Amino acid sequence: MSSREVGQGFDEEFDVVVVGSGAAGAAAALAAHQVGGDILVVDKCDEATAGGNTRVSGGGWWVNRDPERARIFLRALNGPFPVAEDVVDAWATETAEVSTWLRELGAEVAMSGDYHTEPEYHAVEGSDCYAGMDTIAGHMGNGLLHGFLRAALTDRNIETRYETAATGLIVEGSAVVGVEVAGADGPQRIGARGGVVLATGGFQADTGMVRDYLRVTDHVLWGSPAATGDGHRMAQAVGADLWHMGNMMSITGVRGDDGNGNYLALWNAHNYLWVDADGRRFIDETTSPCHGHILRGGSYELFPLQPFHLIFDEQMRTAGPLSPAPDVLPVGWNLLMNGSRWSADNSAEIDRGLIERADSIAELAETIGLDTSTLQRTVDGYNAACAQGTDEHFGRAPEQLGPLRQGPFYALRVTPLLGWTNGGPRRDGRARVLDTHGAVIPGLYAAGEISSTYSWCKDGGFHIGDALAFGRVAGRDAARRA
């Protein structure tokens, strides 16, 4: 039966139907095609905005030099939240093959010399497996990986049907045999002889799911606004179990005009501190963020989870932009898709009222609604620590203790910038979705952010590496099943 013939109540039928066209979805389609399958990719977005977080990510994947050590590294990063050993084995093996596979597809793969040249979790056992991060042509961001994958699909005549939303899975007995979609031709039932691969991304753009699962009540988006948990709901509707739904990657952000945010990167000077709603410092502000986690009190914890204020002085303001320009870090939806740009001296953001300015700390406290005396004591105590070269409260390194002495003074509200959610339908090492009893749901696969391997900590390039690895696994398995 050809893909265009009608059978079993389907409007169309393919060997494999992939839902989502980001890294995981593209990898699944390409791997299925290599097996010999007849593939369809559907994406609810139009062509200009499809591709999920992959389109606006750094577009790099970590280089796994030693799968045996990688197994140890992943287990250590997962800590008290282990995943099944067949998942660990598949991850360790498949991530080591990503660069070779992409080169075979025709990609110009080269290692990034600027970012993630070494592991963030260098003190964690097994981190010596981490050899850096590969990218397209050695460059990060700017949609380069998404562009290559889209061209690879086109070159192999694999159809990507845009503006076609998957609305539900079709089940016969206990097996998933197709997917219902709504597109330009109206509702349709599309059969999948080998299976359906869910590669629909995360749920960070669904406020209700973020509140329920992540307990985050105020956030802005770093990535695609299409990450609304569609695949999660479809999988749950056919009995899928869930795993590590409380894990995520958030970073320091600034709210934009439309729910998207800009990355706050304090790289230019150290004349700043962070205060909570009570006007007090609460952390070493320079603690390295490790893709959603920081080391605090001897263990890794999610950060940030709630808004706070950045307080800084004129010296910091004139040292450079608080959010990097695209020639420095070309990632994020606001930057790449919305054309958002931060001014070089932060003056435009002051004029817009995004950054509050005052001649004194007391006046600044009043402006942002903090207790005047508390904020003044906080700044005075911090400046005293700078003068002594010792931060006895939070252990900020002496070389990073920059005083707030040069007025005027400034405040910026920092909001969690939610990049990725990690949890979703539980799957095995073959990317097959499992039900609440641990049994395989035949014909249903998941890969990428919808069902990330990472139950806790994750290093640079891990998200894309995981998506490409398990996208390949899912596509191969589904095509062979057909």
CSV table of C-alpha atoms in Angstrom, one decimal:
chain,number,residue,atom,x,y,z
A,1,MET,CA,0.0,0.0,0.0
A,2,SER,CA,1.4,3.4,-0.9
A,3,SER,CA,1.4,6.3,1.5
A,4,ARG,CA,-1.4,8.0,-0.5
A,5,GLU,CA,-3.8,5.0,-0.5
A,6,VAL,CA,-6.7,4.8,1.9
A,7,GLY,CA,-7.1,1.8,4.2
A,8,GLN,CA,-8.3,0.8,7.6
A,9,GLY,CA,-10.3,4.0,7.9
A,10,PHE,CA,-7.3,6.2,7.3
A,11,ASP,CA,-7.2,9.2,4.9
A,12,GLU,CA,-3.5,8.4,4.4
A,13,GLU,CA,-1.0,5.9,5.7
A,14,PHE,CA,2.8,6.0,6.2
A,15,ASP,CA,5.3,3.7,7.8
A,16,VAL,CA,6.2,6.3,10.4
A,17,VAL,CA,4.5,9.6,11.3
A,18,VAL,CA,6.7,12.0,13.3
A,19,VAL,CA,5.0,14.8,15.2
A,20,GLY,CA,7.3,17.8,15.5
A,21,SER,CA,10.2,19.0,13.3
A,22,GLY,CA,12.9,20.0,15.8
A,23,ALA,CA,16.1,18.1,16.3
A,24,ALA,CA,14.4,15.0,17.7
A,25,GLY,CA,11.7,14.9,15.0
A,26,ALA,CA,14.1,15.6,12.2
A,27,ALA,CA,16.5,12.9,13.5
A,28,ALA,CA,13.6,10.4,13.8
A,29,ALA,CA,12.5,11.0,10.2
A,30,LEU,CA,16.0,10.9,8.8
A,31,ALA,CA,16.8,7.7,10.7
A,32,ALA,CA,13.6,6.0,9.6
A,33,HIS,CA,14.3,7.0,6.0
A,34,GLN,CA,17.7,5.4,6.2
A,35,VAL,CA,16.0,2.1,7.2
A,36,GLY,CA,13.8,2.5,4.2
A,37,GLY,CA,10.5,3.8,5.6
A,38,ASP,CA,7.9,6.0,4.1
A,39,ILE,CA,7.8,9.0,6.4
A,40,LEU,CA,5.6,12.0,7.2
A,41,VAL,CA,6.5,14.8,9.5
A,42,VAL,CA,3.7,17.1,10.8
A,43,ASP,CA,4.2,20.3,12.7
A,44,LYS,CA,1.5,22.6,14.1
A,45,CYS,CA,3.5,25.8,13.3
A,46,ASP,CA,4.0,27.4,10.0
A,47,GLU,CA,7.4,27.0,8.2
A,48,ALA,CA,8.7,30.3,9.5
A,49,THR,CA,8.3,29.4,13.1
A,50,ALA,CA,8.5,25.6,13.2
A,51,GLY,CA,11.4,23.6,14.7
A,52,GLY,CA,10.7,24.2,18.4
A,53,ASN,CA,13.6,25.1,20.7
A,54,THR,CA,16.1,23.6,18.2
A,55,ARG,CA,15.5,26.6,15.9
A,56,VAL,CA,16.6,29.1,18.6
A,57,SER,CA,19.0,27.0,20.7
A,58,GLY,CA,22.8,27.0,20.6
A,59,GLY,CA,22.4,24.2,18.2
A,60,GLY,CA,25.3,22.2,19.7
A,61,TRP,CA,25.6,18.7,21.0
A,62,TRP,CA,28.1,17.4,23.5
A,63,VAL,CA,31.0,15.3,22.3
A,64,ASN,CA,31.1,11.9,24.1
A,65,ARG,CA,34.6,10.5,23.9
A,66,ASP,CA,34.0,7.5,26.1
A,67,PRO,CA,30.6,5.8,26.4
A,68,GLU,CA,31.7,3.7,29.4
A,69,ARG,CA,32.6,6.9,31.3
A,70,ALA,CA,29.5,8.5,30.0
A,71,ARG,CA,27.4,5.9,31.7
A,72,ILE,CA,29.1,6.8,35.0
A,73,PHE,CA,28.7,10.5,34.3
A,74,LEU,CA,24.9,10.3,33.6
A,75,ARG,CA,24.2,8.1,36.7
A,76,ALA,CA,26.1,10.6,38.8
A,77,LEU,CA,24.3,13.6,37.3
A,78,ASN,CA,20.9,11.9,37.9
A,79,GLY,CA,21.8,11.5,41.5
A,80,PRO,CA,18.8,10.4,43.6
A,81,PHE,CA,16.6,10.3,40.5
A,82,PRO,CA,17.9,7.3,38.5
A,83,VAL,CA,16.6,6.3,35.1
A,84,ALA,CA,16.4,2.7,33.8
A,85,GLU,CA,19.7,1.1,32.8
A,86,ASP,CA,18.6,0.4,29.3
A,87,VAL,CA,18.1,4.2,28.9
A,88,VAL,CA,21.5,4.9,30.3
A,89,ASP,CA,23.1,2.4,27.9
A,90,ALA,CA,21.3,3.7,24.9
A,91,TRP,CA,22.1,7.3,25.8
A,92,ALA,CA,25.8,6.6,26.3
A,93,THR,CA,26.1,4.7,23.1
A,94,GLU,CA,24.0,6.8,20.8
A,95,THR,CA,25.3,10.3,21.9
A,96,ALA,CA,28.8,9.1,21.0
A,97,GLU,CA,27.7,8.5,17.4
A,98,VAL,CA,25.8,11.8,16.7
A,99,SER,CA,28.7,13.7,15.1
A,100,THR,CA,29.6,10.8,12.8
A,101,TRP,CA,26.0,10.4,11.8
A,102,LEU,CA,25.5,14.1,10.9
A,103,ARG,CA,28.7,14.1,8.9
A,104,GLU,CA,27.4,11.1,7.0
A,105,LEU,CA,24.3,13.1,6.2
A,106,GLY,CA,26.5,15.9,4.8
A,107,ALA,CA,26.8,18.3,7.7
A,108,GLU,CA,30.0,20.3,8.3
A,109,VAL,CA,30.6,19.4,11.9
A,110,ALA,CA,33.2,21.3,13.9
A,111,MET,CA,33.8,21.8,17.6
A,112,SER,CA,32.9,25.1,19.2
A,113,GLY,CA,35.9,26.9,20.4
A,114,ASP,CA,34.0,29.5,22.4
A,115,TYR,CA,31.4,27.7,24.4
A,116,HIS,CA,31.3,24.5,26.4
A,117,THR,CA,34.8,23.5,25.7
A,118,GLU,CA,34.9,21.6,29.0
A,119,PRO,CA,32.2,20.1,31.3
A,120,GLU,CA,30.2,22.4,33.6
A,121,TYR,CA,30.1,19.5,36.1
A,122,HIS,CA,33.8,18.9,36.0
A,123,ALA,CA,33.9,17.6,39.6
A,124,VAL,CA,31.3,15.0,39.0
A,125,GLU,CA,32.6,11.4,38.5
A,126,GLY,CA,32.7,10.5,34.8
A,127,SER,CA,33.0,14.0,33.5
A,128,ASP,CA,36.2,13.1,31.7
A,129,CYS,CA,33.9,11.6,29.0
A,130,TYR,CA,33.0,15.2,28.0
A,131,ALA,CA,35.3,16.4,25.2
A,132,GLY,CA,33.5,19.7,24.2
A,133,MET,CA,30.6,20.6,22.0
A,134,ASP,CA,30.2,20.1,18.3
A,135,THR,CA,28.1,22.4,16.1
A,136,ILE,CA,27.4,23.1,12.5
A,137,ALA,CA,30.6,24.7,11.1
A,138,GLY,CA,31.9,25.4,14.6
A,139,HIS,CA,29.4,28.2,15.2
A,140,MET,CA,26.7,28.4,17.9
A,141,GLY,CA,23.1,29.4,17.4
A,142,ASN,CA,21.6,31.3,14.5
A,143,GLY,CA,19.4,28.4,13.6
A,144,LEU,CA,22.3,26.6,11.9
A,145,LEU,CA,21.4,23.1,13.1
A,146,HIS,CA,17.7,23.6,12.3
A,147,GLY,CA,18.6,24.8,8.9
A,148,PHE,CA,20.8,21.8,8.1
A,149,LEU,CA,18.2,19.3,9.4
A,150,ARG,CA,15.4,20.9,7.4
A,151,ALA,CA,17.6,20.8,4.2
A,152,ALA,CA,18.4,17.2,4.9
A,153,LEU,CA,14.7,16.3,5.0
A,154,THR,CA,14.0,18.2,1.8
A,155,ASP,CA,17.0,16.6,0.0
A,156,ARG,CA,15.5,13.2,0.8
A,157,ASN,CA,12.0,14.1,-0.2
A,158,ILE,CA,10.7,13.6,3.3
A,159,GLU,CA,7.6,15.7,3.5
A,160,THR,CA,7.1,18.1,6.4
A,161,ARG,CA,3.5,19.2,6.6
A,162,TYR,CA,3.4,22.5,8.4
A,163,GLU,CA,0.3,24.1,10.0
A,164,THR,CA,-0.9,20.6,10.7
A,165,ALA,CA,-1.6,20.0,14.4
A,166,ALA,CA,-1.7,16.6,15.9
A,167,THR,CA,-4.9,16.4,18.0
A,168,GLY,CA,-4.9,12.8,19.2
A,169,LEU,CA,-3.5,9.3,18.8
A,170,ILE,CA,-5.4,6.5,17.1
A,171,VAL,CA,-5.4,3.2,19.0
A,172,GLU,CA,-6.4,-0.3,18.0
A,173,GLY,CA,-6.4,-2.7,20.9
A,174,SER,CA,-3.4,-1.6,22.9
A,175,ALA,CA,-1.4,-0.3,20.0
A,176,VAL,CA,-1.0,3.2,18.5
A,177,VAL,CA,-1.7,2.9,14.8
A,178,GLY,CA,-2.0,6.5,13.7
A,179,VAL,CA,-2.6,10.1,14.6
A,180,GLU,CA,-5.5,12.5,14.1
A,181,VAL,CA,-4.5,15.9,12.7
A,182,ALA,CA,-6.1,19.2,11.8
A,183,GLY,CA,-4.6,21.1,8.9
A,184,ALA,CA,-5.4,23.0,5.8
A,185,ASP,CA,-7.6,20.1,4.6
A,186,GLY,CA,-9.5,19.9,7.8
A,187,PRO,CA,-9.4,16.9,10.2
A,188,GLN,CA,-7.7,13.8,9.0
A,189,ARG,CA,-6.8,10.3,10.2
A,190,ILE,CA,-3.2,9.3,9.2
A,191,GLY,CA,-2.1,5.8,9.7
A,192,ALA,CA,1.4,4.8,10.9
A,193,ARG,CA,2.2,1.2,10.2
A,194,GLY,CA,5.4,1.3,12.3
A,195,GLY,CA,4.5,3.9,14.8
A,196,VAL,CA,4.1,7.5,15.8
A,197,VAL,CA,7.1,9.4,17.1
A,198,LEU,CA,6.1,12.2,19.5
A,199,ALA,CA,8.8,15.0,19.2
A,200,THR,CA,6.5,17.9,20.3
A,201,GLY,CA,8.8,19.6,22.7
A,202,GLY,CA,8.2,20.6,26.3
A,203,PHE,CA,5.4,22.3,28.2
A,204,GLN,CA,7.0,25.6,29.3
A,205,ALA,CA,4.5,27.6,27.3
A,206,ASP,CA,1.6,26.2,29.1
A,207,THR,CA,1.2,28.2,32.3
A,208,GLY,CA,-1.0,25.7,34.0
A,209,MET,CA,1.4,22.8,33.5
A,210,VAL,CA,4.3,24.9,34.6
A,211,ARG,CA,2.5,25.8,37.8
A,212,ASP,CA,1.3,22.2,38.4
A,213,TYR,CA,4.5,20.4,37.7
A,214,LEU,CA,7.3,22.9,38.2
A,215,ARG,CA,5.8,25.0,41.0
A,216,VAL,CA,6.9,28.2,39.1
A,217,THR,CA,4.3,30.9,39.2
A,218,ASP,CA,6.1,33.6,37.3
A,219,HIS,CA,8.4,33.0,34.3
A,220,VAL,CA,9.2,34.1,30.7
A,221,LEU,CA,10.0,32.0,27.7
A,222,TRP,CA,13.5,31.5,26.3
A,223,GLY,CA,12.4,29.2,23.5
A,224,SER,CA,9.5,28.4,21.3
A,225,PRO,CA,6.0,29.6,22.4
A,226,ALA,CA,4.6,26.4,20.7
A,227,ALA,CA,5.9,24.2,23.6
A,228,THR,CA,2.5,23.8,25.1
A,229,GLY,CA,2.6,20.1,26.2
A,230,ASP,CA,0.5,18.8,23.3
A,231,GLY,CA,2.4,15.5,23.1
A,232,HIS,CA,2.2,15.0,26.8
A,233,ARG,CA,-1.5,15.2,26.8
A,234,MET,CA,-1.8,12.9,23.8
A,235,ALA,CA,0.5,10.3,25.4
A,236,GLN,CA,-1.4,10.5,28.7
A,237,ALA,CA,-4.7,10.0,26.9
A,238,VAL,CA,-3.5,6.5,25.8
A,239,GLY,CA,-2.2,5.5,29.2
A,240,ALA,CA,1.4,6.7,29.2
A,241,ASP,CA,3.3,7.0,32.5
A,242,LEU,CA,5.3,10.1,33.3
A,243,TRP,CA,8.8,10.6,34.5
A,244,HIS,CA,10.7,13.5,36.2
A,245,MET,CA,8.1,16.1,35.5
A,246,GLY,CA,9.6,18.5,38.1
A,247,ASN,CA,12.9,18.9,36.3
A,248,MET,CA,13.7,21.8,34.0
A,249,MET,CA,16.3,24.3,32.8
A,250,SER,CA,15.8,27.9,33.8
A,251,ILE,CA,18.2,30.8,33.7
A,252,THR,CA,18.2,34.4,34.8
A,253,GLY,CA,16.0,36.4,32.5
A,254,VAL,CA,14.2,39.7,31.8
A,255,ARG,CA,10.6,39.9,30.8
A,256,GLY,CA,10.0,41.1,27.2
A,257,ASP,CA,6.9,42.6,25.8
A,258,ASP,CA,5.1,39.4,24.8
A,259,GLY,CA,5.8,36.7,27.3
A,260,ASN,CA,9.2,36.0,25.8
A,261,GLY,CA,12.4,37.0,27.7
A,262,ASN,CA,16.0,38.0,27.3
A,263,TYR,CA,18.9,36.3,28.9
A,264,LEU,CA,20.5,38.3,31.7
A,265,ALA,CA,24.3,37.7,31.5
A,266,LEU,CA,26.3,39.7,33.9
A,267,TRP,CA,29.6,39.3,32.1
A,268,ASN,CA,31.0,42.8,31.9
A,269,ALA,CA,31.6,43.9,35.5
A,270,HIS,CA,30.9,42.8,39.1
A,271,ASN,CA,29.4,45.9,40.6
A,272,TYR,CA,26.0,44.3,41.5
A,273,LEU,CA,24.1,42.1,43.9
A,274,TRP,CA,20.9,40.3,44.0
A,275,VAL,CA,18.1,40.9,46.6
A,276,ASP,CA,15.0,39.0,47.4
A,277,ALA,CA,11.6,40.5,48.1
A,278,ASP,CA,12.8,41.3,51.6
A,279,GLY,CA,15.6,43.4,50.4
A,280,ARG,CA,18.4,41.0,51.5
A,281,ARG,CA,21.0,39.1,49.6
A,282,PHE,CA,20.2,35.4,49.4
A,283,ILE,CA,23.0,33.7,47.4
A,284,ASP,CA,26.5,34.1,45.9
A,285,GLU,CA,25.4,36.0,42.8
A,286,THR,CA,28.4,34.7,40.8
A,287,THR,CA,27.7,31.0,41.3
A,288,SER,CA,28.0,29.3,37.9
A,289,PRO,CA,24.6,28.3,36.4
A,290,CYS,CA,24.8,24.7,35.1
A,291,HIS,CA,21.9,24.4,32.7
A,292,GLY,CA,19.2,24.9,35.3
A,293,HIS,CA,21.1,24.0,38.5
A,294,ILE,CA,23.6,25.7,40.8
A,295,LEU,CA,25.8,24.2,43.5
A,296,ARG,CA,24.5,25.5,46.8
A,297,GLY,CA,25.0,24.1,50.3
A,298,GLY,CA,27.0,21.2,49.0
A,299,SER,CA,24.3,19.9,46.5
A,300,TYR,CA,22.8,20.9,43.2
A,301,GLU,CA,19.4,22.7,43.2
A,302,LEU,CA,17.2,24.2,40.5
A,303,PHE,CA,17.7,27.9,40.1
A,304,PRO,CA,16.1,30.4,39.6
A,305,LEU,CA,12.6,29.5,40.7
A,306,GLN,CA,11.2,32.9,41.5
A,307,PRO,CA,11.8,36.6,40.6
A,308,PHE,CA,14.2,38.8,42.4
A,309,HIS,CA,16.0,42.2,41.9
A,310,LEU,CA,19.4,43.0,40.4
A,311,ILE,CA,20.9,46.0,42.1
A,312,PHE,CA,23.8,47.7,40.4
A,313,ASP,CA,25.6,51.0,40.0
A,314,GLU,CA,26.7,53.4,37.2
A,315,GLN,CA,30.0,51.6,36.8
A,316,MET,CA,28.2,48.4,36.0
A,317,ARG,CA,25.7,50.2,33.7
A,318,THR,CA,28.4,51.7,31.5
A,319,ALA,CA,30.5,48.4,31.4
A,320,GLY,CA,28.3,46.9,28.6
A,321,PRO,CA,24.9,45.4,27.9
A,322,LEU,CA,23.3,43.3,30.6
A,323,SER,CA,21.9,40.9,27.9
A,324,PRO,CA,24.3,39.7,25.1
A,325,ALA,CA,24.0,40.8,21.5
A,326,PRO,CA,23.5,38.2,18.7
A,327,ASP,CA,27.1,38.5,17.6
A,328,VAL,CA,28.1,37.2,21.1
A,329,LEU,CA,25.4,34.7,21.9
A,330,PRO,CA,22.8,34.2,19.0
A,331,VAL,CA,20.2,32.1,20.9
A,332,GLY,CA,16.7,32.6,22.2
A,333,TRP,CA,13.3,33.3,20.6
A,334,ASN,CA,13.2,37.0,21.5
A,335,LEU,CA,16.6,37.6,19.9
A,336,LEU,CA,16.4,35.5,16.8
A,337,MET,CA,12.7,35.4,16.0
A,338,ASN,CA,11.4,38.7,17.4
A,339,GLY,CA,14.5,40.8,16.6
A,340,SER,CA,14.8,42.0,20.2
A,341,ARG,CA,18.0,43.9,20.8
A,342,TRP,CA,19.4,45.2,24.1
A,343,SER,CA,21.2,48.6,24.0
A,344,ALA,CA,24.9,48.6,24.4
A,345,ASP,CA,24.9,50.9,27.4
A,346,ASN,CA,21.6,49.8,28.9
A,347,SER,CA,20.2,53.3,28.3
A,348,ALA,CA,17.2,52.3,26.2
A,349,GLU,CA,16.0,49.9,28.9
A,350,ILE,CA,16.2,52.7,31.4
A,351,ASP,CA,14.2,55.0,29.1
A,352,ARG,CA,11.6,52.2,28.7
A,353,GLY,CA,11.3,51.8,32.4
A,354,LEU,CA,12.6,48.3,32.4
A,355,ILE,CA,15.5,49.4,34.5
A,356,GLU,CA,14.7,51.7,37.4
A,357,ARG,CA,17.2,54.5,38.2
A,358,ALA,CA,17.6,56.6,41.4
A,359,ASP,CA,20.2,58.9,42.9
A,360,SER,CA,20.5,57.0,46.1
A,361,ILE,CA,19.9,53.4,47.4
A,362,ALA,CA,17.1,54.7,49.7
A,363,GLU,CA,15.3,56.3,46.7
A,364,LEU,CA,15.8,53.1,44.6
A,365,ALA,CA,14.3,51.0,47.4
A,366,GLU,CA,11.2,53.2,47.5
A,367,THR,CA,10.9,53.0,43.7
A,368,ILE,CA,10.9,49.2,43.6
A,369,GLY,CA,8.8,48.7,46.7
A,370,LEU,CA,11.5,47.4,49.1
A,371,ASP,CA,12.1,48.5,52.7
A,372,THR,CA,14.5,51.4,52.6
A,373,SER,CA,16.5,50.7,55.7
A,374,THR,CA,16.8,47.0,54.8
A,375,LEU,CA,18.1,47.6,51.3
A,376,GLN,CA,20.5,50.2,52.6
A,377,ARG,CA,21.9,47.8,55.2
A,378,THR,CA,22.3,45.1,52.5
A,379,VAL,CA,24.2,47.4,50.2
A,380,ASP,CA,26.4,48.8,53.0
A,381,GLY,CA,27.2,45.3,54.3
A,382,TYR,CA,28.0,44.1,50.8
A,383,ASN,CA,30.3,47.1,50.2
A,384,ALA,CA,32.0,46.4,53.5
A,385,ALA,CA,32.7,42.8,52.3
A,386,CYS,CA,34.1,44.2,49.1
A,387,ALA,CA,36.5,46.5,51.1
A,388,GLN,CA,37.6,43.6,53.2
A,389,GLY,CA,37.9,41.2,50.3
A,390,THR,CA,35.8,38.6,52.1
A,391,ASP,CA,32.2,37.7,51.7
A,392,GLU,CA,31.5,35.9,54.9
A,393,HIS,CA,27.8,35.4,54.2
A,394,PHE,CA,27.8,33.7,50.8
A,395,GLY,CA,31.5,33.2,49.9
A,396,ARG,CA,31.6,35.3,46.7
A,397,ALA,CA,35.1,35.2,45.4
A,398,PRO,CA,37.3,38.2,46.3
A,399,GLU,CA,38.0,39.0,42.6
A,400,GLN,CA,34.3,39.2,41.9
A,401,LEU,CA,33.4,41.5,44.8
A,402,GLY,CA,32.6,44.8,43.0
A,403,PRO,CA,31.3,47.5,45.2
A,404,LEU,CA,28.2,49.6,44.5
A,405,ARG,CA,29.5,53.1,45.1
A,406,GLN,CA,29.2,55.1,41.9
A,407,GLY,CA,25.7,56.6,41.5
A,408,PRO,CA,23.2,56.8,40.1
A,409,PHE,CA,22.0,53.3,41.2
A,410,TYR,CA,19.8,50.9,39.3
A,411,ALA,CA,17.4,48.0,39.8
A,412,LEU,CA,16.2,45.4,37.3
A,413,ARG,CA,13.6,42.8,38.0
A,414,VAL,CA,15.0,39.3,37.2
A,415,THR,CA,12.5,36.7,36.1
A,416,PRO,CA,13.1,33.0,35.6
A,417,LEU,CA,13.7,32.4,31.9
A,418,LEU,CA,12.4,28.9,31.3
A,419,GLY,CA,14.4,27.2,28.5
A,420,TRP,CA,13.4,23.6,28.7
A,421,THR,CA,11.2,21.2,30.6
A,422,ASN,CA,12.6,17.7,30.9
A,423,GLY,CA,9.8,15.5,32.0
A,424,GLY,CA,7.1,13.7,29.9
A,425,PRO,CA,6.0,10.2,28.9
A,426,ARG,CA,8.3,7.6,30.3
A,427,ARG,CA,10.2,5.7,27.7
A,428,ASP,CA,12.6,2.8,27.5
A,429,GLY,CA,16.0,2.6,25.8
A,430,ARG,CA,14.4,2.0,22.4
A,431,ALA,CA,12.4,5.3,22.9
A,432,ARG,CA,9.2,3.3,23.2
A,433,VAL,CA,6.6,4.9,25.5
A,434,LEU,CA,5.6,2.9,28.6
A,435,ASP,CA,2.3,2.8,30.3
A,436,THR,CA,1.6,3.2,34.0
A,437,HIS,CA,2.3,-0.6,34.6
A,438,GLY,CA,5.7,-0.4,32.9
A,439,ALA,CA,4.5,-2.1,29.7
A,440,VAL,CA,5.4,-0.8,26.2
A,441,ILE,CA,2.6,0.9,24.3
A,442,PRO,CA,3.1,-0.6,20.9
A,443,GLY,CA,3.6,1.9,18.1
A,444,LEU,CA,4.2,4.9,20.3
A,445,TYR,CA,7.6,6.6,20.7
A,446,ALA,CA,8.9,9.8,22.2
A,447,ALA,CA,12.2,11.7,21.8
A,448,GLY,CA,13.6,15.1,22.6
A,449,GLU,CA,12.3,17.5,25.1
A,450,ILE,CA,8.9,15.8,25.5
A,451,SER,CA,10.7,13.0,27.2
A,452,SER,CA,14.2,14.1,28.0
A,453,THR,CA,16.6,11.5,29.6
A,454,TYR,CA,17.7,14.0,32.3
A,455,SER,CA,16.1,13.4,35.6
A,456,TRP,CA,18.2,16.0,37.3
A,457,CYS,CA,21.5,17.7,36.3
A,458,LYS,CA,22.5,18.1,32.6
A,459,ASP,CA,25.6,19.6,31.0
A,460,GLY,CA,26.2,21.9,28.0
A,461,GLY,CA,25.0,20.4,24.7
A,462,PHE,CA,23.1,17.6,26.5
A,463,HIS,CA,19.6,18.6,25.4
A,464,ILE,CA,20.4,18.6,21.7
A,465,GLY,CA,22.6,15.5,22.0
A,466,ASP,CA,19.7,13.7,23.7
A,467,ALA,CA,17.2,14.8,21.1
A,468,LEU,CA,19.4,13.7,18.2
A,469,ALA,CA,20.3,10.4,19.8
A,470,PHE,CA,16.8,9.2,20.8
A,471,GLY,CA,15.3,10.7,17.7
A,472,ARG,CA,17.5,8.3,15.7
A,473,VAL,CA,16.6,5.4,18.1
A,474,ALA,CA,12.9,6.1,17.7
A,475,GLY,CA,12.9,6.5,14.0
A,476,ARG,CA,14.9,3.3,13.4
A,477,ASP,CA,12.8,1.2,15.7
A,478,ALA,CA,9.5,2.5,14.3
A,479,ALA,CA,10.6,2.0,10.7
A,480,ARG,CA,11.8,-1.6,11.4
A,481,ARG,CA,8.5,-2.4,13.1
A,482,ALA,CA,6.7,-1.4,9.9
